[in-house]
CSV table of C-alpha atoms in Angstrom, one decimal:
chain,number,residue,atom,x,y,z
A,1,MET,CA,0.0,0.0,0.0
A,2,LYS,CA,2.8,2.4,0.8
A,3,ILE,CA,4.4,1.8,-2.6
A,4,LYS,CA,1.2,2.3,-4.5
A,5,PHE,CA,0.5,5.5,-2.5
A,6,PHE,CA,3.9,6.9,-3.1
A,7,PHE,CA,4.1,6.6,-6.9
A,8,PRO,CA,0.9,8.7,-7.6
A,9,ILE,CA,2.2,11.4,-5.3
A,10,LEU,CA,5.5,11.3,-7.1
A,11,LEU,CA,3.9,11.5,-10.6
A,12,PHE,CA,1.6,14.4,-9.5
A,13,SER,CA,4.6,16.2,-8.1
A,14,PHE,CA,6.7,15.8,-11.2
A,15,SER,CA,3.6,16.9,-13.3
A,16,LEU,CA,3.4,20.2,-11.1
A,17,ILE,CA,7.1,20.8,-11.5
A,18,SER,CA,7.0,20.3,-15.3
A,19,THR,CA,4.0,22.6,-15.6
A,20,SER,CA,5.7,25.2,-13.4
A,21,CYS,CA,8.8,25.1,-15.6
A,22,VAL,CA,6.9,25.5,-18.8
A,23,SER,CA,4.8,28.3,-17.4
A,24,VAL,CA,8.1,30.2,-16.3
A,25,GLN,CA,9.7,29.6,-19.7
A,26,VAL,CA,6.6,30.9,-21.7
A,27,LYS,CA,6.5,34.0,-19.4
A,28,GLU,CA,10.2,34.6,-19.9
A,29,ASN,CA,9.9,34.3,-23.7
A,30,THR,CA,7.0,36.5,-23.8
A,31,ILE,CA,8.9,39.2,-22.0
A,32,SER,CA,12.1,38.8,-24.1
A,33,THR,CA,10.2,39.1,-27.4
A,34,ALA,CA,7.8,41.8,-26.4
A,35,PRO,CA,9.7,44.7,-27.9
A,36,SER,CA,9.8,43.2,-31.4
A,37,GLU,CA,6.1,42.3,-31.3
A,38,VAL,CA,5.0,45.8,-30.3
A,39,LYS,CA,4.3,48.2,-33.1
A,40,LYS,CA,6.7,51.2,-32.7
A,41,PRO,CA,5.6,54.8,-33.2
A,42,LYS,CA,7.2,57.2,-35.6
A,43,ASN,CA,6.4,60.2,-33.3
A,44,ILE,CA,6.0,60.7,-29.5
A,45,ILE,CA,4.2,63.5,-27.8
A,46,LEU,CA,5.2,63.7,-24.1
A,47,LEU,CA,2.7,65.9,-22.1
A,48,ILE,CA,3.8,66.7,-18.5
A,49,GLY,CA,1.3,68.0,-16.0
A,50,ASP,CA,3.7,69.6,-13.5
A,51,GLY,CA,2.6,68.7,-10.0
A,52,MET,CA,-0.3,66.5,-11.4
A,53,GLY,CA,-1.3,63.6,-9.2
A,54,LEU,CA,-4.4,61.4,-9.3
A,55,SER,CA,-6.6,63.9,-7.4
A,56,GLN,CA,-5.6,66.6,-9.9
A,57,VAL,CA,-6.6,64.3,-12.7
A,58,SER,CA,-9.8,63.6,-10.9
A,59,THR,CA,-10.6,67.3,-11.0
A,60,ALA,CA,-11.3,67.0,-14.7
A,61,ILE,CA,-14.0,64.5,-14.0
A,62,TYR,CA,-15.8,66.7,-11.5
A,63,TYR,CA,-15.1,70.2,-12.9
A,64,LYS,CA,-15.1,69.8,-16.7
A,65,ASP,CA,-18.3,70.3,-18.6
A,66,GLY,CA,-18.3,67.1,-20.6
A,67,LYS,CA,-16.1,64.0,-20.8
A,68,PRO,CA,-12.4,64.6,-19.9
A,69,ASN,CA,-9.8,63.8,-22.5
A,70,PHE,CA,-8.0,61.7,-19.8
A,71,GLU,CA,-10.9,59.1,-20.2
A,72,ARG,CA,-9.8,58.5,-23.8
A,73,PHE,CA,-6.6,56.6,-22.7
A,74,HIS,CA,-6.7,52.9,-22.5
A,75,THR,CA,-3.2,52.3,-20.9
A,76,ILE,CA,-2.5,53.6,-17.5
A,77,GLY,CA,0.5,53.1,-15.2
A,78,LEU,CA,2.0,54.5,-12.1
A,79,SER,CA,5.4,56.1,-11.7
A,80,LYS,CA,7.6,56.3,-8.6
A,81,THR,CA,9.1,59.8,-8.5
A,82,SER,CA,11.8,60.0,-5.8
A,83,SER,CA,15.0,61.7,-6.9
A,84,ALA,CA,18.6,60.4,-6.2
A,85,SER,CA,19.0,62.9,-3.4
A,86,ASP,CA,15.6,63.1,-1.8
A,87,LEU,CA,12.5,61.0,-1.2
A,88,ILE,CA,10.5,63.8,-2.7
A,89,THR,CA,11.7,65.1,-6.0
A,90,ASP,CA,11.7,68.7,-7.3
A,91,SER,CA,10.8,69.6,-11.0
A,92,ALA,CA,14.4,69.8,-12.1
A,93,ALA,CA,15.4,66.2,-11.0
A,94,GLY,CA,11.8,65.1,-11.9
A,95,ALA,CA,12.1,66.3,-15.6
A,96,THR,CA,15.8,65.2,-15.9
A,97,VAL,CA,14.7,61.6,-15.6
A,98,PHE,CA,12.3,62.0,-18.5
A,99,SER,CA,15.0,63.7,-20.6
A,100,THR,CA,17.9,61.5,-19.7
A,101,GLY,CA,16.8,58.3,-18.0
A,102,GLU,CA,18.9,59.0,-15.0
A,103,LYS,CA,17.9,60.0,-11.4
A,104,THR,CA,19.8,62.9,-10.0
A,105,TYR,CA,19.9,65.5,-7.2
A,106,ASN,CA,17.1,68.1,-6.7
A,107,GLY,CA,17.8,71.2,-8.6
A,108,ALA,CA,19.9,69.5,-11.4
A,109,ILE,CA,19.2,70.4,-15.0
A,110,ALA,CA,20.2,67.4,-17.2
A,111,VAL,CA,23.4,66.7,-15.2
A,112,ASN,CA,24.3,63.7,-13.0
A,113,MET,CA,25.1,63.6,-9.3
A,114,ASP,CA,28.6,64.9,-10.2
A,115,THR,CA,27.2,67.7,-12.3
A,116,ILE,CA,28.5,66.0,-15.6
A,117,PRO,CA,26.1,66.7,-18.5
A,118,LEU,CA,23.8,63.9,-19.6
A,119,PRO,CA,22.7,63.5,-23.2
A,120,THR,CA,19.0,64.3,-23.6
A,121,ILE,CA,16.4,62.6,-25.7
A,122,VAL,CA,16.1,65.9,-27.6
A,123,GLU,CA,19.8,66.0,-28.4
A,124,GLN,CA,19.9,62.4,-29.3
A,125,LEU,CA,16.8,62.5,-31.6
A,126,SER,CA,17.9,65.8,-33.3
A,127,LYS,CA,21.3,64.2,-34.2
A,128,ARG,CA,19.3,61.4,-35.9
A,129,GLY,CA,17.4,63.9,-37.9
A,130,LEU,CA,14.0,63.8,-36.1
A,131,ALA,CA,12.2,67.1,-35.5
A,132,THR,CA,11.9,68.3,-31.8
A,133,GLY,CA,9.7,70.8,-29.9
A,134,ILE,CA,9.4,72.2,-26.4
A,135,ILE,CA,6.3,74.0,-25.1
A,136,ALA,CA,5.5,75.4,-21.6
A,137,THR,CA,3.3,77.7,-19.9
A,138,SER,CA,6.2,78.7,-17.7
A,139,SER,CA,9.3,80.4,-18.9
A,140,LEU,CA,11.4,78.2,-21.3
A,141,GLN,CA,14.1,78.4,-18.6
A,142,HIS,CA,12.0,76.9,-16.0
A,143,ALA,CA,13.1,73.5,-14.7
A,144,THR,CA,11.0,71.2,-16.8
A,145,PRO,CA,11.5,72.6,-20.3
A,146,ALA,CA,15.1,73.5,-19.5
A,147,SER,CA,15.9,69.8,-18.7
A,148,PHE,CA,15.3,68.9,-22.2
A,149,TYR,CA,17.8,71.3,-23.8
A,150,ALA,CA,20.2,72.7,-21.2
A,151,HIS,CA,22.8,71.4,-18.8
A,152,VAL,CA,23.5,73.4,-15.6
A,153,LYS,CA,24.1,72.5,-12.0
A,154,SER,CA,21.2,74.6,-10.6
A,155,ARG,CA,17.8,75.3,-11.9
A,156,SER,CA,18.0,78.9,-10.7
A,157,LEU,CA,20.7,79.8,-13.3
A,158,TYR,CA,18.2,81.0,-15.8
A,159,GLU,CA,20.7,83.1,-17.8
A,160,ASP,CA,23.0,80.2,-18.1
A,161,ILE,CA,20.2,77.9,-19.1
A,162,THR,CA,19.2,80.3,-21.9
A,163,THR,CA,22.7,80.2,-23.5
A,164,PHE,CA,21.9,76.6,-24.6
A,165,ALA,CA,18.9,77.5,-26.7
A,166,PRO,CA,20.7,78.8,-29.9
A,167,ASN,CA,22.6,75.5,-30.4
A,168,SER,CA,20.0,73.2,-29.0
A,169,GLY,CA,18.8,71.9,-32.2
A,170,VAL,CA,15.1,72.3,-31.1
A,171,ASN,CA,12.9,73.1,-34.1
A,172,PHE,CA,10.1,74.7,-32.2
A,173,PHE,CA,10.0,76.5,-28.8
A,174,ALA,CA,6.9,78.2,-27.3
A,175,GLY,CA,6.5,79.7,-23.9
A,176,GLY,CA,7.7,82.6,-21.8
A,177,GLY,CA,11.1,83.8,-20.8
A,178,LEU,CA,11.9,86.7,-23.1
A,179,LYS,CA,13.8,88.7,-20.6
A,180,PHE,CA,16.5,86.1,-20.3
A,181,PHE,CA,17.2,86.5,-24.0
A,182,ASN,CA,17.2,90.3,-24.3
A,183,ASN,CA,17.5,91.9,-20.8
A,184,ARG,CA,20.4,90.0,-19.4
A,185,LYS,CA,22.8,90.9,-16.7
A,186,ASP,CA,25.7,90.0,-19.0
A,187,GLY,CA,24.4,92.4,-21.7
A,188,LYS,CA,24.2,89.6,-24.4
A,189,ASP,CA,21.5,89.6,-27.0
A,190,LEU,CA,20.6,86.1,-27.4
A,191,LEU,CA,17.7,86.8,-29.7
A,192,ALA,CA,20.3,88.0,-32.2
A,193,GLU,CA,22.1,84.8,-31.7
A,194,MET,CA,18.9,82.8,-32.2
A,195,LYS,CA,18.3,84.7,-35.4
A,196,ALA,CA,21.9,84.0,-36.6
A,197,LYS,CA,21.2,80.4,-36.1
A,198,GLY,CA,18.2,80.5,-38.4
A,199,TYR,CA,15.4,80.9,-36.0
A,200,ASP,CA,12.4,83.1,-36.6
A,201,ILE,CA,11.6,85.0,-33.5
A,202,ILE,CA,8.0,85.8,-32.5
A,203,THR,CA,7.2,87.9,-29.5
A,204,ASP,CA,3.8,89.4,-30.1
A,205,LYS,CA,1.3,86.6,-30.6
A,206,LEU,CA,0.9,82.9,-31.6
A,207,PRO,CA,0.9,82.7,-35.3
A,208,ASN,CA,-1.8,80.8,-37.2
A,209,THR,CA,0.7,78.7,-39.4
A,210,PRO,CA,4.2,77.5,-38.6
A,211,SER,CA,7.2,79.0,-40.3
A,212,GLU,CA,9.4,76.9,-42.6
A,213,ASN,CA,12.4,77.8,-40.4
A,214,ASN,CA,13.0,76.8,-36.8
A,215,GLU,CA,11.0,79.2,-34.6
A,216,ILE,CA,10.9,80.4,-31.1
A,217,ILE,CA,7.8,82.0,-29.7
A,218,LEU,CA,8.2,84.1,-26.5
A,219,LEU,CA,5.1,85.6,-25.3
A,220,ALA,CA,6.0,86.8,-21.9
A,221,ASP,CA,8.9,88.2,-20.0
A,222,ASP,CA,8.9,85.3,-17.5
A,223,GLY,CA,6.2,82.8,-17.0
A,224,MET,CA,3.1,83.0,-19.1
A,225,PRO,CA,-0.1,84.6,-17.7
A,226,LYS,CA,-2.4,82.4,-15.7
A,227,MET,CA,-5.6,81.2,-17.3
A,228,SER,CA,-7.5,83.6,-15.0
A,229,GLU,CA,-5.4,86.5,-16.4
A,230,GLY,CA,-6.4,85.9,-20.0
A,231,ARG,CA,-3.9,83.4,-21.3
A,232,GLY,CA,-6.6,81.8,-23.4
A,233,ASP,CA,-5.9,78.8,-25.5
A,234,PHE,CA,-2.1,79.3,-25.8
A,235,LEU,CA,-1.3,75.7,-24.8
A,236,PRO,CA,-3.6,73.8,-27.1
A,237,ASN,CA,-3.0,76.2,-30.0
A,238,ALA,CA,0.8,76.1,-29.6
A,239,THR,CA,0.5,72.4,-29.5
A,240,LYS,CA,-1.6,72.4,-32.8
A,241,LEU,CA,1.0,74.7,-34.3
A,242,ALA,CA,4.0,72.5,-33.3
A,243,LEU,CA,2.2,69.3,-34.5
A,244,GLU,CA,1.6,70.9,-37.9
A,245,LYS,CA,5.3,71.9,-38.2
A,246,LEU,CA,7.1,68.9,-36.7
A,247,SER,CA,4.9,66.3,-38.5
A,248,LYS,CA,6.4,67.5,-41.8
A,249,ASN,CA,9.6,65.7,-40.9
A,250,GLU,CA,9.6,62.3,-42.7
A,251,LYS,CA,11.8,60.7,-40.0
A,252,GLY,CA,9.4,61.6,-37.1
A,253,PHE,CA,9.2,63.9,-34.1
A,254,PHE,CA,9.4,64.2,-30.4
A,255,LEU,CA,7.4,67.0,-28.8
A,256,MET,CA,7.3,67.8,-25.0
A,257,VAL,CA,4.4,69.9,-23.8
A,258,GLU,CA,4.2,71.1,-20.2
A,259,GLY,CA,1.1,72.3,-18.2
A,260,SER,CA,3.5,74.2,-15.9
A,261,GLN,CA,1.1,76.1,-13.7
A,262,ILE,CA,-0.9,73.1,-12.3
A,263,ASP,CA,2.1,72.9,-10.1
A,264,TRP,CA,1.9,76.6,-9.2
A,265,GLY,CA,-1.7,76.3,-8.2
A,266,GLY,CA,-0.8,73.5,-5.9
A,267,HIS,CA,2.2,75.5,-4.3
A,268,ASN,CA,-0.3,78.3,-3.7
A,269,ASN,CA,-2.8,76.0,-2.3
A,270,ASP,CA,-5.2,77.8,-4.6
A,271,ALA,CA,-7.9,75.2,-5.9
A,272,ASP,CA,-9.4,77.5,-8.4
A,273,TYR,CA,-6.0,78.3,-10.0
A,274,LEU,CA,-5.2,74.6,-10.1
A,275,ILE,CA,-8.6,73.6,-11.6
A,276,GLN,CA,-8.4,76.1,-14.4
A,277,GLU,CA,-4.8,75.1,-15.3
A,278,LEU,CA,-5.8,71.4,-15.2
A,279,LEU,CA,-8.8,71.9,-17.5
A,280,ASP,CA,-6.5,73.8,-19.9
A,281,PHE,CA,-4.2,70.9,-19.9
A,282,ASP,CA,-7.0,68.5,-20.4
A,283,LYS,CA,-8.0,70.5,-23.5
A,284,THR,CA,-4.4,70.2,-24.8
A,285,LEU,CA,-4.6,66.4,-24.4
A,286,GLY,CA,-7.6,66.5,-26.8
A,287,VAL,CA,-5.4,68.2,-29.4
A,288,ALA,CA,-2.6,65.6,-29.0
A,289,LEU,CA,-5.1,62.6,-29.1
A,290,ASP,CA,-7.0,63.9,-32.1
A,291,PHE,CA,-3.7,64.3,-34.0
A,292,ALA,CA,-2.5,60.8,-33.0
A,293,LYS,CA,-5.8,59.2,-33.9
A,294,GLN,CA,-5.7,60.8,-37.4
A,295,ASN,CA,-2.0,60.2,-37.9
A,296,GLY,CA,-1.8,56.5,-36.7
A,297,GLU,CA,1.9,56.6,-36.0
A,298,THR,CA,2.0,58.7,-32.9
A,299,LEU,CA,2.2,57.7,-29.3
A,300,VAL,CA,0.8,60.0,-26.7
A,301,ILE,CA,2.2,59.9,-23.1
A,302,VAL,CA,0.8,62.0,-20.2
A,303,THR,CA,2.5,62.0,-16.8
A,304,ALA,CA,3.8,64.3,-14.1
A,305,ASP,CA,7.2,64.9,-12.5
A,306,HIS,CA,5.6,64.7,-9.1
A,307,GLU,CA,2.5,65.7,-7.2
A,308,THR,CA,2.1,69.1,-5.6
A,309,GLY,CA,0.1,70.3,-2.6
A,310,GLY,CA,-1.0,66.9,-1.2
A,311,TYR,CA,-4.2,67.8,-3.0
A,312,THR,CA,-7.4,65.9,-2.3
A,313,LEU,CA,-11.0,66.1,-3.3
A,314,SER,CA,-12.6,65.6,0.0
A,315,SER,CA,-16.3,66.0,1.1
A,316,ASP,CA,-17.4,69.2,2.5
A,317,GLY,CA,-17.9,67.9,6.1
A,318,ASN,CA,-20.6,65.3,6.1
A,319,ASP,CA,-22.1,66.5,2.8
A,320,TYR,CA,-21.1,63.7,0.4
A,321,ASN,CA,-22.6,65.5,-2.4
A,322,LYS,CA,-20.3,68.4,-2.3
A,323,ILE,CA,-16.6,68.3,-2.9
A,324,LYS,CA,-14.2,70.6,-1.1
A,325,PRO,CA,-10.7,70.7,-2.6
A,326,SER,CA,-8.1,70.7,0.1
A,327,PHE,CA,-4.3,70.7,0.6
A,328,SER,CA,-1.9,69.2,3.0
A,329,THR,CA,1.3,71.0,2.0
A,330,PRO,CA,2.5,74.0,0.1
A,331,GLY,CA,5.3,71.8,-1.3
A,332,HIS,CA,5.5,68.5,-3.2
A,333,SER,CA,4.4,65.1,-2.0
A,334,GLY,CA,5.9,61.6,-2.4
A,335,THR,CA,2.9,60.0,-3.9
A,336,MET,CA,3.0,58.0,-7.2
A,337,VAL,CA,1.8,59.9,-10.2
A,338,PRO,CA,-0.3,58.4,-13.2
A,339,VAL,CA,1.2,57.6,-16.6
A,340,PHE,CA,-1.3,57.6,-19.5
A,341,ALA,CA,-0.5,56.2,-22.9
A,342,GLU,CA,-2.3,55.9,-26.2
A,343,GLY,CA,-1.1,54.8,-29.6
A,344,PRO,CA,1.6,52.5,-30.9
A,345,GLY,CA,3.7,51.1,-28.0
A,346,ALA,CA,1.3,52.2,-25.3
A,347,SER,CA,1.3,48.8,-23.7
A,348,PHE,CA,4.9,49.5,-22.6
A,349,PHE,CA,3.5,51.9,-20.0
A,350,ASN,CA,1.4,49.4,-18.0
A,351,GLY,CA,2.3,48.7,-14.4
A,352,ILE,CA,4.3,50.4,-11.6
A,353,PHE,CA,7.7,51.6,-12.4
A,354,GLU,CA,10.5,54.1,-11.7
A,355,SER,CA,10.2,57.4,-13.4
A,356,THR,CA,13.4,56.8,-15.3
A,357,GLU,CA,11.6,54.0,-17.2
A,358,ILE,CA,9.6,56.6,-19.1
A,359,TYR,CA,12.8,57.7,-20.9
A,360,HIS,CA,14.0,54.2,-21.5
A,361,LYS,CA,10.7,53.0,-22.8
A,362,MET,CA,10.5,56.0,-25.2
A,363,MET,CA,14.0,55.4,-26.5
A,364,THR,CA,13.4,51.7,-26.9
A,365,LEU,CA,10.3,52.6,-29.0
A,366,PHE,CA,12.3,55.1,-31.0
A,367,GLY,CA,14.8,52.3,-31.7
A,368,LYS,CA,17.5,53.8,-29.4
């Protein structure tokens, strides 16, 4: 009886082990072959809602008249945002991971922990002949946009950051920051240098059609006005203009668009400010998604460098039919932030991952 009882157990155990081995092997093979199986995009649009956590995204659901564009995405992941120096990142280190794939110290603009410049996605793609663009509702020297074209040890060195613009290879700039070009402490006229490098310079209003040359659009001395101050449709319209221009490049393009002032509303603990900026950003997502749907070769990624304000959509006391936006800090928080993706390669952005992976996933899809 003992022998008869022993052999069925042995056979059953062997069956389990064999099945387990096959299961692991299939899983490993699926992972290893996934990149070649995924359709790769020709173009990538990266939209960064600075300071935008899940509660900020939820704002679009409750405060937008109509369906938010956030709901058009079918792939959603979560990004861990700590920097190399701090559990809670700032925007400079937070954007540097998107532009270079490396975590660094708070305040760093596309340099590593030893302040050595790191090659950015914009620089690498420009060398390969792809078109590139940078748009922000801040100044172009602010931490996030700067991290895509400059290399300095401190985000506060606005004039130093600006010196990188003429030789950046970026085909389309739009945002604020005019004074750092033409009203500098060192007396240099960087607008003249931009012009000498072949840029068309626009400082009055957003044009209706793009130039055939590289162009830089500077519509404010520093940051752009708030939505409440009459900024209007600058962000969605600048995005439309950039897409019309960059999509003419047969090799493809990379465009970074930042809703900068979602973060500023969070720092101010000003819910009305934050909500207006978030809804403007959601409208801009619609422009990107509409283009991608028609184009068929464009991946749209939406994420944040970090969350700002510890923002929540809490009930107003015991009234569960009334939302009362609230904040827990005037600074940043360490919460994970969402990553939305739609288009060829979107499946790469499922799951929970380090913020650096966004760069690496983009570069993999671009064929490195």
